PDB file of C-alpha atoms in Angstrom:
ATOM      1  CA  MET A   1     -21.402  16.747  13.965  1.00 51.00           C
ATOM      2  CA  PHE A   2     -20.659  13.044  13.923  1.00 53.00           C
ATOM      3  CA  VAL A   3     -18.179  11.666  11.406  1.00 60.00           C
ATOM      4  CA  GLU A   4     -18.022   7.957  10.732  1.00 70.00           C
ATOM      5  CA  SER A   5     -14.834   6.276   9.639  1.00 71.00           C
ATOM      6  CA  ALA A   6     -13.610   2.738   9.117  1.00 77.00           C
ATOM      7  CA  PHE A   7     -10.267   0.963   9.043  1.00 79.00           C
ATOM      8  CA  ILE A   8      -9.863  -0.912   5.786  1.00 81.00           C
ATOM      9  CA  THR A   9      -7.276  -3.583   5.009  1.00 83.00           C
ATOM     10  CA  ARG A  10      -6.959  -4.699   1.385  1.00 84.00           C
ATOM     11  CA  GLU A  11      -4.312  -6.578  -0.560  1.00 82.00           C
ATOM     12  CA  PHE A  12      -3.500  -5.420  -4.084  1.00 79.00           C
ATOM     13  CA  ARG A  13      -1.483  -6.634  -7.010  1.00 74.00           C
ATOM     14  CA  GLU A  14       0.397  -4.240  -9.256  1.00 66.00           C
ATOM     15  CA  GLU A  15      -2.406  -3.623 -11.746  1.00 67.00           C
ATOM     16  CA  GLN A  16      -5.192  -3.131  -9.172  1.00 73.00           C
ATOM     17  CA  ILE A  17      -4.116  -0.009  -7.232  1.00 79.00           C
ATOM     18  CA  PRO A  18      -7.123   2.323  -6.804  1.00 80.00           C
ATOM     19  CA  ILE A  19      -7.403   6.048  -6.102  1.00 87.00           C
ATOM     20  CA  LEU A  20      -8.353   6.421  -2.438  1.00 89.00           C
ATOM     21  CA  GLU A  21     -10.751   9.196  -1.367  1.00 90.00           C
ATOM     22  CA  ASN A  22     -11.170  10.743   2.129  1.00 89.00           C
ATOM     23  CA  VAL A  23      -8.233   8.864   3.656  1.00 91.00           C
ATOM     24  CA  THR A  24      -7.147  10.016   7.118  1.00 91.00           C
ATOM     25  CA  CYS A  25      -4.134   7.690   7.520  1.00 92.00           C
ATOM     26  CA  LEU A  26      -2.359   5.185   5.264  1.00 92.00           C
ATOM     27  CA  SER A  27       0.175   2.432   5.901  1.00 93.00           C
ATOM     28  CA  ILE A  28       1.577   0.066   3.306  1.00 93.00           C
ATOM     29  CA  VAL A  29       2.998  -3.406   3.970  1.00 93.00           C
ATOM     30  CA  ASN A  30       5.014  -5.137   1.252  1.00 93.00           C
ATOM     31  CA  LYS A  31       3.690  -8.713   1.212  1.00 91.00           C
ATOM     32  CA  GLY A  32       5.689  -9.725  -1.850  1.00 88.00           C
ATOM     33  CA  THR A  33       9.262 -10.784  -2.477  1.00 89.00           C
ATOM     34  CA  SER A  34      10.291  -7.773  -4.574  1.00 90.00           C
ATOM     35  CA  ILE A  35      11.107  -4.255  -3.409  1.00 93.00           C
ATOM     36  CA  ALA A  36       8.065  -2.007  -3.912  1.00 92.00           C
ATOM     37  CA  LEU A  37       8.496   1.639  -4.899  1.00 92.00           C
ATOM     38  CA  VAL A  38       5.365   3.490  -3.764  1.00 91.00           C
ATOM     39  CA  ASN A  39       5.279   7.180  -4.721  1.00 90.00           C
ATOM     40  CA  GLY A  40       9.082   7.236  -4.633  1.00 91.00           C
ATOM     41  CA  VAL A  41       9.429   5.430  -1.265  1.00 93.00           C
ATOM     42  CA  SER A  42      11.253   2.065  -1.224  1.00 95.00           C
ATOM     43  CA  ILE A  43       9.496  -0.616   0.812  1.00 95.00           C
ATOM     44  CA  TYR A  44      11.399  -3.865   1.235  1.00 95.00           C
ATOM     45  CA  PRO A  45       9.693  -7.283   1.549  1.00 93.00           C
ATOM     46  CA  SER A  46       7.724  -7.612   4.841  1.00 93.00           C
ATOM     47  CA  GLN A  47       8.479  -3.957   5.720  1.00 96.00           C
ATOM     48  CA  LYS A  48       5.729  -1.515   6.779  1.00 95.00           C
ATOM     49  CA  GLN A  49       5.777   2.174   5.811  1.00 95.00           C
ATOM     50  CA  ILE A  50       3.423   4.948   6.945  1.00 94.00           C
ATOM     51  CA  LEU A  51       2.667   7.319   4.056  1.00 92.00           C
ATOM     52  CA  ILE A  52      -0.078   9.438   5.645  1.00 91.00           C
ATOM     53  CA  VAL A  53       0.062  10.087   9.387  1.00 90.00           C
ATOM     54  CA  PRO A  54      -3.216  10.383  11.329  1.00 88.00           C
ATOM     55  CA  ASP A  55      -3.161  14.158  11.924  1.00 89.00           C
ATOM     56  CA  GLY A  56      -6.886  14.881  11.598  1.00 83.00           C
ATOM     57  CA  THR A  57      -6.878  15.864   7.919  1.00 89.00           C
ATOM     58  CA  TYR A  58      -8.146  13.771   5.028  1.00 86.00           C
ATOM     59  CA  SER A  59      -6.670  13.301   1.596  1.00 89.00           C
ATOM     60  CA  ARG A  60      -7.235  11.961  -1.874  1.00 92.00           C
ATOM     61  CA  VAL A  61      -4.409   9.523  -2.619  1.00 90.00           C
ATOM     62  CA  GLN A  62      -3.236   8.269  -5.993  1.00 91.00           C
ATOM     63  CA  LEU A  63      -0.514   5.672  -5.579  1.00 89.00           C
ATOM     64  CA  SER A  64       2.182   5.051  -8.139  1.00 89.00           C
ATOM     65  CA  VAL A  65       3.605   1.569  -7.566  1.00 89.00           C
ATOM     66  CA  SER A  66       6.493  -0.195  -9.291  1.00 89.00           C
ATOM     67  CA  TYR A  67       8.627  -3.151  -8.276  1.00 89.00           C
ATOM     68  CA  ILE A  68      12.343  -3.971  -8.334  1.00 88.00           C
ATOM     69  CA  ASP A  69      13.102  -7.658  -8.858  1.00 81.00           C
ATOM     70  CA  THR A  70      15.390  -8.994  -6.109  1.00 72.00           C
ATOM     71  CA  PHE A  71      15.521 -12.573  -7.420  1.00 63.00           C
ATOM     72  CA  SER A  72      18.802 -12.338  -9.331  1.00 58.00           C
ATOM     73  CA  SER A  73      20.665 -14.441  -6.752  1.00 51.00           C
ATOM     74  CA  SER A  74      17.863 -16.701  -5.514  1.00 54.00           C
ATOM     75  CA  LYS A  75      16.789 -20.232  -6.373  1.00 59.00           C
ATOM     76  CA  LYS A  76      15.829 -21.168  -9.909  1.00 60.00           C
ATOM     77  CA  GLY A  77      12.144 -21.762 -10.499  1.00 61.00           C
ATOM     78  CA  ASP A  78      11.016 -19.099  -8.027  1.00 68.00           C
ATOM     79  CA  THR A  79       9.104 -16.166  -9.427  1.00 75.00           C
ATOM     80  CA  PRO A  80       8.860 -12.759  -7.766  1.00 75.00           C
ATOM     81  CA  SER A  81       5.655 -11.927  -5.949  1.00 82.00           C
ATOM     82  CA  ASN A  82       4.385  -8.351  -6.304  1.00 88.00           C
ATOM     83  CA  LYS A  83       1.773  -7.669  -3.612  1.00 88.00           C
ATOM     84  CA  ILE A  84       1.190  -4.810  -1.204  1.00 90.00           C
ATOM     85  CA  LEU A  85      -1.249  -4.529   1.672  1.00 90.00           C
ATOM     86  CA  LEU A  86      -2.929  -1.142   2.187  1.00 90.00           C
ATOM     87  CA  ILE A  87      -4.139  -0.323   5.697  1.00 88.00           C
ATOM     88  CA  TYR A  88      -6.042   2.926   5.814  1.00 89.00           C
ATOM     89  CA  LYS A  89      -8.735   4.787   7.679  1.00 88.00           C
ATOM     90  CA  LYS A  90     -11.416   6.364   5.534  1.00 83.00           C
ATOM     91  CA  LEU A  91     -14.316   8.719   6.174  1.00 79.00           C
ATOM     92  CA  ILE A  92     -17.587   7.068   5.190  1.00 75.00           C
TER      93      ILE A  92
END
């Protein structure tokens, strides 16, 4: 049996998070300026977090994402950026 898979890298904004099917590994990079809370895990700006380790199983993943504004002490005129980058391997 031959199983095909592909690494996929996609950037998402807060309102665009999909349900991922047949995922074998999942990493999330916070590309924004706010702290991202992904399924209860805090990910700080420019930090990478592995949520699903590549152990040979595959999963259906529904992500719950919210953001904590960290701009209270920064420059005026700046607005927070809420973006995450999903890097995952998927069976196709």
